[in-house]
mmCIF file of C-alpha atoms and ligand atoms in Angstrom:
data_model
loop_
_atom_site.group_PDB
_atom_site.id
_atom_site.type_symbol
_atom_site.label_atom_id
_atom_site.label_comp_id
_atom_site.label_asym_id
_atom_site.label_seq_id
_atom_site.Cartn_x
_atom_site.Cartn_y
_atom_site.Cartn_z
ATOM 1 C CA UNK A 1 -8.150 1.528 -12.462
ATOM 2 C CA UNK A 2 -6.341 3.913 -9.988
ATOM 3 C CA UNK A 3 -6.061 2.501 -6.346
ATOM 4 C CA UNK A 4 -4.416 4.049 -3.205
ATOM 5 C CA UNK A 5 -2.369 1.243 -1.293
ATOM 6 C CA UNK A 6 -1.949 2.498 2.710
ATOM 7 C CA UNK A 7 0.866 1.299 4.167
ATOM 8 C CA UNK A 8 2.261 0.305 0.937
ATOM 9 C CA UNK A 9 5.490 0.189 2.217
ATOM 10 C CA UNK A 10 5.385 -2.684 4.376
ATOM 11 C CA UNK A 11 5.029 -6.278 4.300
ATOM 12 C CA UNK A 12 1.891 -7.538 3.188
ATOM 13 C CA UNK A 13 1.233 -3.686 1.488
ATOM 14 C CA UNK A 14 4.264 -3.642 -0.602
ATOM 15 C CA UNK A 15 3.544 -7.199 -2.165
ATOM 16 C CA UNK A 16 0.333 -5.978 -2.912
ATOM 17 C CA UNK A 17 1.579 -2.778 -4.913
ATOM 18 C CA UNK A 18 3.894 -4.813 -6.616
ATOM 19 C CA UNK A 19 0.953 -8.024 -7.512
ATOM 20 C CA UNK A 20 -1.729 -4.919 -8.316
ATOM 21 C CA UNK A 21 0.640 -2.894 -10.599
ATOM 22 C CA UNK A 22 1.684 -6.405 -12.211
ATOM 23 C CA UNK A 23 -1.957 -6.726 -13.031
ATOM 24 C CA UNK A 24 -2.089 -3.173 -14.510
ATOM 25 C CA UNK A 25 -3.544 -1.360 -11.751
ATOM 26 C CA UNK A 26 -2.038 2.438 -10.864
ATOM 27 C CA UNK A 27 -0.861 2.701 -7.819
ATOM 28 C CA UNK A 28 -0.265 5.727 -5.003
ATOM 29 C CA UNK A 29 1.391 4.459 -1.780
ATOM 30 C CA UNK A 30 0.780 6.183 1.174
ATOM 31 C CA UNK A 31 3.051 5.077 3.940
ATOM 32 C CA UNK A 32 5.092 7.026 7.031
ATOM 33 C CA UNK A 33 8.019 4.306 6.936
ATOM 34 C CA UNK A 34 7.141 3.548 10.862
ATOM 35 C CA UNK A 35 7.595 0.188 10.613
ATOM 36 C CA UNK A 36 8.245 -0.265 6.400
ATOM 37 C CA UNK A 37 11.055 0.562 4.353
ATOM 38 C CA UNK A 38 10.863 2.960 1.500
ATOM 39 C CA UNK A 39 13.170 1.399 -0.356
ATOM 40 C CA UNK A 40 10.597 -1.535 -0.742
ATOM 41 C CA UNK A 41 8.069 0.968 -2.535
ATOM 42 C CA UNK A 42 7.805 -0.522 -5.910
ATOM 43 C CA UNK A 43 9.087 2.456 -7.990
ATOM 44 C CA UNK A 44 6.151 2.171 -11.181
ATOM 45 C CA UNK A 45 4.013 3.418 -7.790
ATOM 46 C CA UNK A 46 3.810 7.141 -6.880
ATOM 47 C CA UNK A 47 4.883 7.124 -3.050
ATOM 48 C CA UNK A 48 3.281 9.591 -0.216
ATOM 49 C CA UNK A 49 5.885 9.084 2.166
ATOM 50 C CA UNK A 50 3.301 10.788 4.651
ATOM 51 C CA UNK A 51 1.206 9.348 8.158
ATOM 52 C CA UNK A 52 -2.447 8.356 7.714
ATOM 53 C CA UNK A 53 -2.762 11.239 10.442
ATOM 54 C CA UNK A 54 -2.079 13.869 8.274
ATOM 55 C CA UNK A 55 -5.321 15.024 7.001
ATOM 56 C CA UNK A 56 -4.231 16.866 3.672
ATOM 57 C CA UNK A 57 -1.479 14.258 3.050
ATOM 58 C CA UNK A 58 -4.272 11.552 2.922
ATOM 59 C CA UNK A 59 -6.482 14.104 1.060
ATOM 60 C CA UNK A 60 -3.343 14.333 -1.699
ATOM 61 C CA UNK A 61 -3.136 10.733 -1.472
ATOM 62 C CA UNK A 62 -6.320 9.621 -2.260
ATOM 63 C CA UNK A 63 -7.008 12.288 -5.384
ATOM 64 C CA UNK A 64 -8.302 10.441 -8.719
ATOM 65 C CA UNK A 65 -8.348 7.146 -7.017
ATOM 66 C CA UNK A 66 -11.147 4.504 -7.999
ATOM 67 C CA UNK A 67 -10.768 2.809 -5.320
ATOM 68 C CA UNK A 68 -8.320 1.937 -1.560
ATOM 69 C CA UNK A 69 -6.734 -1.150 -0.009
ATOM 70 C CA UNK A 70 -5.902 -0.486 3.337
ATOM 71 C CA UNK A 71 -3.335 -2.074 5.016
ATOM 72 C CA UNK A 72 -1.672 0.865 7.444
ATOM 73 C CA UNK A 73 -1.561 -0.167 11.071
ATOM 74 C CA UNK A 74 -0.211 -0.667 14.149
ATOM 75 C CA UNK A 75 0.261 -5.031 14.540
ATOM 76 C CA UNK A 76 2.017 -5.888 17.402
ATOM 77 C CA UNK A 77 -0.635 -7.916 19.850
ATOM 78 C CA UNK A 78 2.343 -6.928 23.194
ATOM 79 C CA UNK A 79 2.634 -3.486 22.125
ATOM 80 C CA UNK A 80 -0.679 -3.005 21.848
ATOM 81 C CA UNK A 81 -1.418 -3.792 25.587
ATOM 82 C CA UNK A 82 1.335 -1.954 27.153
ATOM 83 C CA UNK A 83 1.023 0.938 24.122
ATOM 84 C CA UNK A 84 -2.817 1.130 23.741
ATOM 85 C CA UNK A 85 -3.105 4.643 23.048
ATOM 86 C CA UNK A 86 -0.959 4.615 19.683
ATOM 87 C CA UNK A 87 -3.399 1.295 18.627
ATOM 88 C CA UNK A 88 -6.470 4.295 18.997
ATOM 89 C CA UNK A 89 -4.388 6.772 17.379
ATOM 90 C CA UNK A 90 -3.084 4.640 14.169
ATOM 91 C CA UNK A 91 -5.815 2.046 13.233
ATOM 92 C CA UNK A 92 -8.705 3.977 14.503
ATOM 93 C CA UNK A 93 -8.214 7.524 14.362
ATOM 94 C CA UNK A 94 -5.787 6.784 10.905
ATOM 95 C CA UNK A 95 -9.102 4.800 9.237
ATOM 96 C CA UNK A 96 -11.461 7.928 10.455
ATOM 97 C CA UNK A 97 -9.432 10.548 8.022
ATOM 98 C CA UNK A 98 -8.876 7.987 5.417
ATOM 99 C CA UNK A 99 -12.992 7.704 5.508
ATOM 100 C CA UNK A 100 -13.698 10.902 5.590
ATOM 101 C CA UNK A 101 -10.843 11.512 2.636
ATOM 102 C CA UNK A 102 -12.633 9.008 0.740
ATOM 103 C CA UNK A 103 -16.306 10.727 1.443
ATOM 104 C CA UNK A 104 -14.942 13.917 0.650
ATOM 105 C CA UNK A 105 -13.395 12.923 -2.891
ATOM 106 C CA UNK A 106 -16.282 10.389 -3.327
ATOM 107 C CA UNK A 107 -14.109 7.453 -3.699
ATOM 108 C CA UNK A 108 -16.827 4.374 -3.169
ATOM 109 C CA UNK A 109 -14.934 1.341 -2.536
ATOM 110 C CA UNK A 110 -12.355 0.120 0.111
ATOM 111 C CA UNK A 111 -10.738 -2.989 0.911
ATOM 112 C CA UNK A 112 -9.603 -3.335 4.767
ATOM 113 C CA UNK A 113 -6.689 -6.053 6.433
ATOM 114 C CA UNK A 114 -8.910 -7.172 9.612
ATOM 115 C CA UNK A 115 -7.562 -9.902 11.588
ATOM 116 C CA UNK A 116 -8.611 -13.115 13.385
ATOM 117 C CA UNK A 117 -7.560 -11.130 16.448
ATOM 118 C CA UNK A 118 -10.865 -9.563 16.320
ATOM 119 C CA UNK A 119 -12.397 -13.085 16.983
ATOM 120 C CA UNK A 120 -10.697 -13.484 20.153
ATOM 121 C CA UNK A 121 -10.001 -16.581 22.388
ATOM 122 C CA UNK A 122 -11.969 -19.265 19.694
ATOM 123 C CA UNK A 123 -15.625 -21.089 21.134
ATOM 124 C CA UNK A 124 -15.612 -23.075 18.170
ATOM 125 C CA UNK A 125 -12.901 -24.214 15.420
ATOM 126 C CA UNK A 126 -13.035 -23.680 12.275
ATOM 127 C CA UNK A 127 -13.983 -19.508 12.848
ATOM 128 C CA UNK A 128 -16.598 -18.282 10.811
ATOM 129 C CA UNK A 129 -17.488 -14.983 9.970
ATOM 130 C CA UNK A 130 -20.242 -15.523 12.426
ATOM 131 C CA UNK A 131 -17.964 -16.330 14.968
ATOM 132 C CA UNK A 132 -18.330 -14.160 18.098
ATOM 133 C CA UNK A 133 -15.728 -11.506 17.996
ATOM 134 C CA UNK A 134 -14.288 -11.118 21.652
ATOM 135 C CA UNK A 135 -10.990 -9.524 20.824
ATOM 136 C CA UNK A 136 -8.452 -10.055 24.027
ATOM 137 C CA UNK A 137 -6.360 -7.384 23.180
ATOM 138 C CA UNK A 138 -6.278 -3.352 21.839
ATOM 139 C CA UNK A 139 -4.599 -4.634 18.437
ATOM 140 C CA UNK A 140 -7.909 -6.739 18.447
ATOM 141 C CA UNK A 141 -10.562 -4.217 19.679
ATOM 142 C CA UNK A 142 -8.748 -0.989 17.270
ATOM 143 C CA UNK A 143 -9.265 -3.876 13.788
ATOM 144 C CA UNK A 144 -13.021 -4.188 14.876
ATOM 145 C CA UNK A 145 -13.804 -0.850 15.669
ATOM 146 C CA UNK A 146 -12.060 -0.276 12.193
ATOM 147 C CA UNK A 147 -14.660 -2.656 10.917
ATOM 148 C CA UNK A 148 -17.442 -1.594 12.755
ATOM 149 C CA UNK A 149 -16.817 2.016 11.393
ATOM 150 C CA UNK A 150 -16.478 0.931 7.618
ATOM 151 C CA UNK A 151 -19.761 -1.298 7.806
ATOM 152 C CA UNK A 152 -21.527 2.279 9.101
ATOM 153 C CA UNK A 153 -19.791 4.137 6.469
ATOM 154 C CA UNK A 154 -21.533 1.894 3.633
ATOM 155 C CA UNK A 155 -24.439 2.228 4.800
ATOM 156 C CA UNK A 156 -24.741 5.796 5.168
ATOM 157 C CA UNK A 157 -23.271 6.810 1.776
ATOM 158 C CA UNK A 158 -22.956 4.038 0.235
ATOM 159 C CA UNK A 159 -19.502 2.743 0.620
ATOM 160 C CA UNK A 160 -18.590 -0.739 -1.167
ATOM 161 C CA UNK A 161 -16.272 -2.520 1.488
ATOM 162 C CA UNK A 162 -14.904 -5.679 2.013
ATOM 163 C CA UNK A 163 -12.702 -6.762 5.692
ATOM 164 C CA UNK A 164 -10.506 -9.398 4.766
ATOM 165 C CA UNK A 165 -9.738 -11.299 8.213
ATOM 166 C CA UNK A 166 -6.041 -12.485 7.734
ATOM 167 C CA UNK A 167 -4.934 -15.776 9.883
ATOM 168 C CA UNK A 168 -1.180 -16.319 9.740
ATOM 169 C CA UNK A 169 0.138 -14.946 6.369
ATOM 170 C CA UNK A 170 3.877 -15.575 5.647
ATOM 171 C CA UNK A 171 5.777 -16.373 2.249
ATOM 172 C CA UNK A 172 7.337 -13.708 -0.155
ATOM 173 C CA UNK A 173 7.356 -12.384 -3.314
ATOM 174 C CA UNK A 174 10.048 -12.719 -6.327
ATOM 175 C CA UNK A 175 10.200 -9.307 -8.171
ATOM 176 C CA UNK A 176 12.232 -7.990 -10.633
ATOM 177 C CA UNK A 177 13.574 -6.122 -8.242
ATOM 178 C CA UNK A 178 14.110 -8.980 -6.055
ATOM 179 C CA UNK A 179 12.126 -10.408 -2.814
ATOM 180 C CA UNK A 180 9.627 -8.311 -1.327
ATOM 181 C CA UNK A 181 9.375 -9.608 2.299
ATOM 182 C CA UNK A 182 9.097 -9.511 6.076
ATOM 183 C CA UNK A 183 11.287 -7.091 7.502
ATOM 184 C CA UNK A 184 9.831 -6.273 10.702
ATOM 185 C CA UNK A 185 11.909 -5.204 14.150
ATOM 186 C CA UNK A 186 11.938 -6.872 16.312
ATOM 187 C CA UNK A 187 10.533 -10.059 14.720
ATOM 188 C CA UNK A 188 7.986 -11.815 16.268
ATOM 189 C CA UNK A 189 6.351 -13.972 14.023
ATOM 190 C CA UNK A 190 6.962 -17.441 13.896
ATOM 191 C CA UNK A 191 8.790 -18.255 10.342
ATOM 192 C CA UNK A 192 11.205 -15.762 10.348
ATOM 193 C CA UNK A 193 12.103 -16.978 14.072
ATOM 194 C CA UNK A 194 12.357 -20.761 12.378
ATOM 195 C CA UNK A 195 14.245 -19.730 9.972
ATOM 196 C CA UNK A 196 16.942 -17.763 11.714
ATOM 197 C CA UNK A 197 17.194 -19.886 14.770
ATOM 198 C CA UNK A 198 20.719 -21.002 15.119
ATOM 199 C CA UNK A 199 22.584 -22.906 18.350
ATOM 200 C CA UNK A 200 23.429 -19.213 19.787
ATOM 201 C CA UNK A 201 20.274 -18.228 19.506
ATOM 202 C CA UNK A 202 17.896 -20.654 19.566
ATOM 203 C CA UNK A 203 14.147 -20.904 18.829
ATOM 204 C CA UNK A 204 11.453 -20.343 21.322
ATOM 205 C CA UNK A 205 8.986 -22.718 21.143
ATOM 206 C CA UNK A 206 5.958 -20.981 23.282
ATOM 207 C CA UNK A 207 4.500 -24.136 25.238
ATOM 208 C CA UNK A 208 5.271 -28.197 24.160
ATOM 209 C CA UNK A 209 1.950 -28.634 26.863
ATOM 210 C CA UNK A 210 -1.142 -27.197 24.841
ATOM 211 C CA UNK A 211 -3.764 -29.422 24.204
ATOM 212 C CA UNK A 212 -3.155 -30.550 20.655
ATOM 213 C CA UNK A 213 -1.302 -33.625 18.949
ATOM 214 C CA UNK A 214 2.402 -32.693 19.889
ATOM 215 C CA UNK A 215 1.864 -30.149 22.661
ATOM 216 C CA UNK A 216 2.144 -27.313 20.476
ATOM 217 C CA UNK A 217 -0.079 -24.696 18.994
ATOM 218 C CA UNK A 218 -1.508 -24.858 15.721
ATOM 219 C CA UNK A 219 -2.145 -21.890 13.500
ATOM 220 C CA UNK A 220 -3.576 -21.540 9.842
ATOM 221 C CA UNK A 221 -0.863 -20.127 7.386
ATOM 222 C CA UNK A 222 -1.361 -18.534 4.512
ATOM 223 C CA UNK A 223 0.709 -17.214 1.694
ATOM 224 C CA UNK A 224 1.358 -13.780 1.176
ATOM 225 C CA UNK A 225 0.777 -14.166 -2.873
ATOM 226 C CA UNK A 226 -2.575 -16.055 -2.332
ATOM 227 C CA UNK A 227 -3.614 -13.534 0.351
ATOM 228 C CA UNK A 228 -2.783 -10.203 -2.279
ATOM 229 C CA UNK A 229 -5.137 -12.369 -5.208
ATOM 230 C CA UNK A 230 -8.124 -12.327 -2.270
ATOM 231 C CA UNK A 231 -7.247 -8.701 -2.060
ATOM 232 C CA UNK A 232 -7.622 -7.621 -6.412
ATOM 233 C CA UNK A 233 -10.711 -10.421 -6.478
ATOM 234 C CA UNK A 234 -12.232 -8.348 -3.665
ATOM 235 C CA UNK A 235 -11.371 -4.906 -5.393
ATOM 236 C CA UNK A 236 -13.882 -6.610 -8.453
ATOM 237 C CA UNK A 237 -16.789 -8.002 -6.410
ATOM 238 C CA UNK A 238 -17.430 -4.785 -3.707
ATOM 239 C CA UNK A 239 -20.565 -3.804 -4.033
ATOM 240 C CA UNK A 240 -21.772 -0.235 -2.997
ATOM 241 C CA UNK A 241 -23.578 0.001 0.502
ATOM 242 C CA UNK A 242 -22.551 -3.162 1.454
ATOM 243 C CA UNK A 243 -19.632 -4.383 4.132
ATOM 244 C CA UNK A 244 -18.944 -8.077 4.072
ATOM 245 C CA UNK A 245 -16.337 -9.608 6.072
ATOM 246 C CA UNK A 246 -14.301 -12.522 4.717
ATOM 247 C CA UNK A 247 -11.633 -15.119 6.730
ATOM 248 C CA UNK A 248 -8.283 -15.556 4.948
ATOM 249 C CA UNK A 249 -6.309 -18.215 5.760
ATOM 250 C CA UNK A 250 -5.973 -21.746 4.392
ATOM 251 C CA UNK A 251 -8.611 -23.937 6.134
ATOM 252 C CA UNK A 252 -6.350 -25.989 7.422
ATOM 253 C CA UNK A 253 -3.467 -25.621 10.827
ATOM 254 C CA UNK A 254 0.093 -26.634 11.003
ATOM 255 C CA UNK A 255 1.496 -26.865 14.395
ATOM 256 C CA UNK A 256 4.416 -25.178 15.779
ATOM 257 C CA UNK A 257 6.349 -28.246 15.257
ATOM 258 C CA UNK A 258 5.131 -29.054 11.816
ATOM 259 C CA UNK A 259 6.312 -25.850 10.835
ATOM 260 C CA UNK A 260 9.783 -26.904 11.974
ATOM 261 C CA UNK A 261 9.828 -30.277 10.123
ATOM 262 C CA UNK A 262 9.069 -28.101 7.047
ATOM 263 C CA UNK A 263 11.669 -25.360 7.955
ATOM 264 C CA UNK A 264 14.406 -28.465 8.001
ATOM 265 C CA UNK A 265 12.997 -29.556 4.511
ATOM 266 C CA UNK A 266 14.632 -25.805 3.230
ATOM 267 C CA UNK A 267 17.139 -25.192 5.585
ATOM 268 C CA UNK A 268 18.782 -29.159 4.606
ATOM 269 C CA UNK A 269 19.466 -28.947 8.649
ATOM 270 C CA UNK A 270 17.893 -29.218 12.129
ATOM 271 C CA UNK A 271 16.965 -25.768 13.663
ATOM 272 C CA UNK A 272 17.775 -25.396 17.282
ATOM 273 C CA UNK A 273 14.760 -24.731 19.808
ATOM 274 C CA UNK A 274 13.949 -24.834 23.420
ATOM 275 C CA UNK A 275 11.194 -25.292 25.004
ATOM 276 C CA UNK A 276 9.555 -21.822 26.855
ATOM 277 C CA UNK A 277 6.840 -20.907 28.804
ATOM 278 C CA UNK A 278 3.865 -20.045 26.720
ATOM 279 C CA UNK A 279 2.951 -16.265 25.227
ATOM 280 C CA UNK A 280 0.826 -14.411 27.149
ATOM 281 C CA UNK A 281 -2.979 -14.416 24.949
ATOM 282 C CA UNK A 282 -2.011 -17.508 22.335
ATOM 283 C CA UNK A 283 -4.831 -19.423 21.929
ATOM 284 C CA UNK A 284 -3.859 -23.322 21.176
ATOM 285 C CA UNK A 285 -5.634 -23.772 17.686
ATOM 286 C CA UNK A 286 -6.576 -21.163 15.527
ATOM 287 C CA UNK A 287 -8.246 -22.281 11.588
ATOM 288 C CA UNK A 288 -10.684 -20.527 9.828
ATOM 289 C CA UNK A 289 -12.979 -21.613 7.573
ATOM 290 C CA UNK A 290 -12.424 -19.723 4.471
ATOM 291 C CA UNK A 291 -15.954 -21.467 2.460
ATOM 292 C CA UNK A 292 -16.930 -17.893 2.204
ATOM 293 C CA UNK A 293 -13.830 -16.351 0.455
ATOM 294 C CA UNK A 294 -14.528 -19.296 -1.911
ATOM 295 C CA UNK A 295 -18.170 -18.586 -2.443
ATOM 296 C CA UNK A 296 -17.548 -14.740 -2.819
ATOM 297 C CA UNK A 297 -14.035 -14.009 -4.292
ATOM 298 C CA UNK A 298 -14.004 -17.182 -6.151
ATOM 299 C CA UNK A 299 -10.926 -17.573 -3.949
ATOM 300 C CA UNK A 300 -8.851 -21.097 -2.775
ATOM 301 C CA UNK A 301 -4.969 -20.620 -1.706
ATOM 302 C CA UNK A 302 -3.086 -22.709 -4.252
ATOM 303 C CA UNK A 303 0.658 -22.393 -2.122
ATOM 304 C CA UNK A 304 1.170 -25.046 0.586
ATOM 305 C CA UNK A 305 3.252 -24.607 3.640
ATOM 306 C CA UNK A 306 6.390 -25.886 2.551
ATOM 307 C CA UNK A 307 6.103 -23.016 -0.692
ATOM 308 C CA UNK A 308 5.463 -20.174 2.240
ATOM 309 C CA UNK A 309 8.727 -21.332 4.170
ATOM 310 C CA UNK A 310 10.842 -22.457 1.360
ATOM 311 C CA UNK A 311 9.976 -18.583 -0.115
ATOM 312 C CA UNK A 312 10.534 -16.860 3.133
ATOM 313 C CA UNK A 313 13.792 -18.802 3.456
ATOM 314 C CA UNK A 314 15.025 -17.966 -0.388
ATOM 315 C CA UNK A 315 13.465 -14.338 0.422
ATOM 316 C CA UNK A 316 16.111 -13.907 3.771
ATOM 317 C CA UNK A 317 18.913 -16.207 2.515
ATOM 318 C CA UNK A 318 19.149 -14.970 -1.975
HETATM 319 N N1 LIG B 401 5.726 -18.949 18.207
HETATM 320 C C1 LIG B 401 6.770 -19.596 18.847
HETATM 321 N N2 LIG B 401 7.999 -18.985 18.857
HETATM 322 C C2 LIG B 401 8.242 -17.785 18.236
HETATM 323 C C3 LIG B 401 7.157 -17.148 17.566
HETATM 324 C C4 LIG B 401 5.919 -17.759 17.591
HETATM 325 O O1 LIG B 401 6.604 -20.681 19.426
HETATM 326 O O2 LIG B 401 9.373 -17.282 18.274
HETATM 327 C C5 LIG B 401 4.398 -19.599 18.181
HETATM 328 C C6 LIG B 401 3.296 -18.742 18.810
HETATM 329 O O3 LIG B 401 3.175 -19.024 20.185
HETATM 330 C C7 LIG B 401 2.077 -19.185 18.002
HETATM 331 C C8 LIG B 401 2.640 -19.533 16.619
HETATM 332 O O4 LIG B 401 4.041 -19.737 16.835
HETATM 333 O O5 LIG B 401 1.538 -20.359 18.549
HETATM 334 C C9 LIG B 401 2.442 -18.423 15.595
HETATM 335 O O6 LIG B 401 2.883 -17.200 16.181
HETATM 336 P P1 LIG B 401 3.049 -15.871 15.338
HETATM 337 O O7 LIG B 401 3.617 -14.829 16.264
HETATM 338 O O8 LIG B 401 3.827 -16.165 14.087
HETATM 339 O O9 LIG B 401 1.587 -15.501 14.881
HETATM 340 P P2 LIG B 401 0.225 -15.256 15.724
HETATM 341 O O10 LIG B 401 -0.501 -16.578 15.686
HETATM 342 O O11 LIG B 401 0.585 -14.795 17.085
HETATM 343 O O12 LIG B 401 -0.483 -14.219 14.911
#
């Protein structure tokens, strides 16, 4: 089986080329190198160092495919309010050629990377899949259009599609080549900030006064390895002319400070942090309730928090 991997040069994309071509997939990447590296393009794939906005590029991209995992986008939740228009441009306008690519060359199935940003500011904890989405920001509101688009798309020609609604991923992969990981400028996300805090240049912790156990917020991580084997059960159980939406995370939180304990567990040190105001649009708790992605992919995450930092750390430090 042939399958196109979008943004294939990035994070979460470039562990997946590398997990799907393990698994004796073919690969084409099609990736611009906005915010991914080429040199982290597996080299067994055939790369289409191209943008998802150029029409016949995607068209090139997507010939003799079976089937495409999209993962090129635009992710950054501040960019995307004081940037809004490039959110429209990438993620929505991007996923309307790769559709109509896909109609054109009759490729039937697609796998999408939604987010729990399209959920919004949580009413109820764990998030379902029938959770109201009330995104609170354009990163938010672009993934659910996105989603809203491919659900239309199955219907009307029959389309087999699966959203897969990350939570928090983190973690890394051991290649041959070496780690494929988070390389992202500047870094935002909280792991990577962990695990390069030092006394110069401490960590920020966003709010100690949030209503949970020890004042800080609590998110649901996930590893990047499980998260890819979600992505290659869902490329076997699409079904034509139908869209189903699926939550990927762990089922369970770890707070801000729990992910510090664990970071010291690696690191054999303390990491430095202060204590900031908190991030504009963080919500205190975030889990989802992944019973679905059981049900459906046959799907549990098997690595634990400690495995996701103690491979991100290996990942930045080997
Ligand atoms: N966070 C933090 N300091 C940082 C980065 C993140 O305190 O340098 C907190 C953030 O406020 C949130 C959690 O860590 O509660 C996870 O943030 P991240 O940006 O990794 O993911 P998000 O939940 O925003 O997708």
């Amino acid at each position: 089986m042939k399958v196109l991997v979008t943004g294939g040069a990035g994070y979460i994309g470039g562990t997946a080329v590398s997990m799907l071509l393990d698994a004796g997939y073919s690969v084409n990447v099609l990736d611009d190198c906005s915010t991914g590296h080429a040199d982290s393009v597996d080299p067994r794939a055939t790369f289409f160092n191209e943008s998802l906005l150029n029409a016949s590029a995607v068209h090139n991209a997507v010939a003799g495919v079976d089937a495409v995992l999209h993962f090129s986008a635009k992710s950054l939740v501040g960019e995307s309010v004081s940037k809004p228009d490039i959110y429209w441009e990438t993620n929505v306008s991007g996923t309307r050629i790769l559709l109509d690519a896909m109609h054109s060359a009759s490729i039937k199935k697609i796998v999408f990377s939604s987010t729990a940003a399209t959920y919004g500011e949580p009413k109820e904890i764990p998030i379902t899949e029938e959770s109201i989405t009330n995104p609170t920001n354009p990163y938010g509101a672009s993934k659910l259009a996105v989603d809203y688009m491919i659900t239309a798309q199955a219907h009307a020609y029959g389309l087999a599609a699966i959203s897969l609604r990350y939570f928090n991923v983190a973690g890394a992969l051991k290649t041959s080549r070496g780690w494929q990981t988070e390389r992202h400028n500047p870094e935002t996300h909280l792991i990577p900030n962990v695990l390069r805090a030092t006394p110069e240049n401490p960590l920020k912790v966003f709010g100690e006064d949030w209503p949970t156990a020890d004042g800080t917020c609590i998110r649901d991580y996930v590893h990047v390895v499980d998260l890819i084997r979600a992505h290659i059960s869902a490329l076997d159980v699409a079904t034509p002319s139908t869209h189903e939406i699926i939550n990927l995370g762990s089922g369970g939180g770890y707070s801000v400070k729990e992910v510090i304990a664990s970071a010291e567990k690696s690191l054999g040190r303390s990491v430095p942090y202060l204590s900031a105001p908190r991030r504009a649009g963080d919500p205190a708790v975030l889990i989802a309730d992944i019973s679905k992605a059981s049900r459906l992919l046959s799907w549990k995450p098997e690595l634990d928090l400690d495995a996701m930092v103690s491979d991100a750390w290996k990942s930045f430090s080997e």
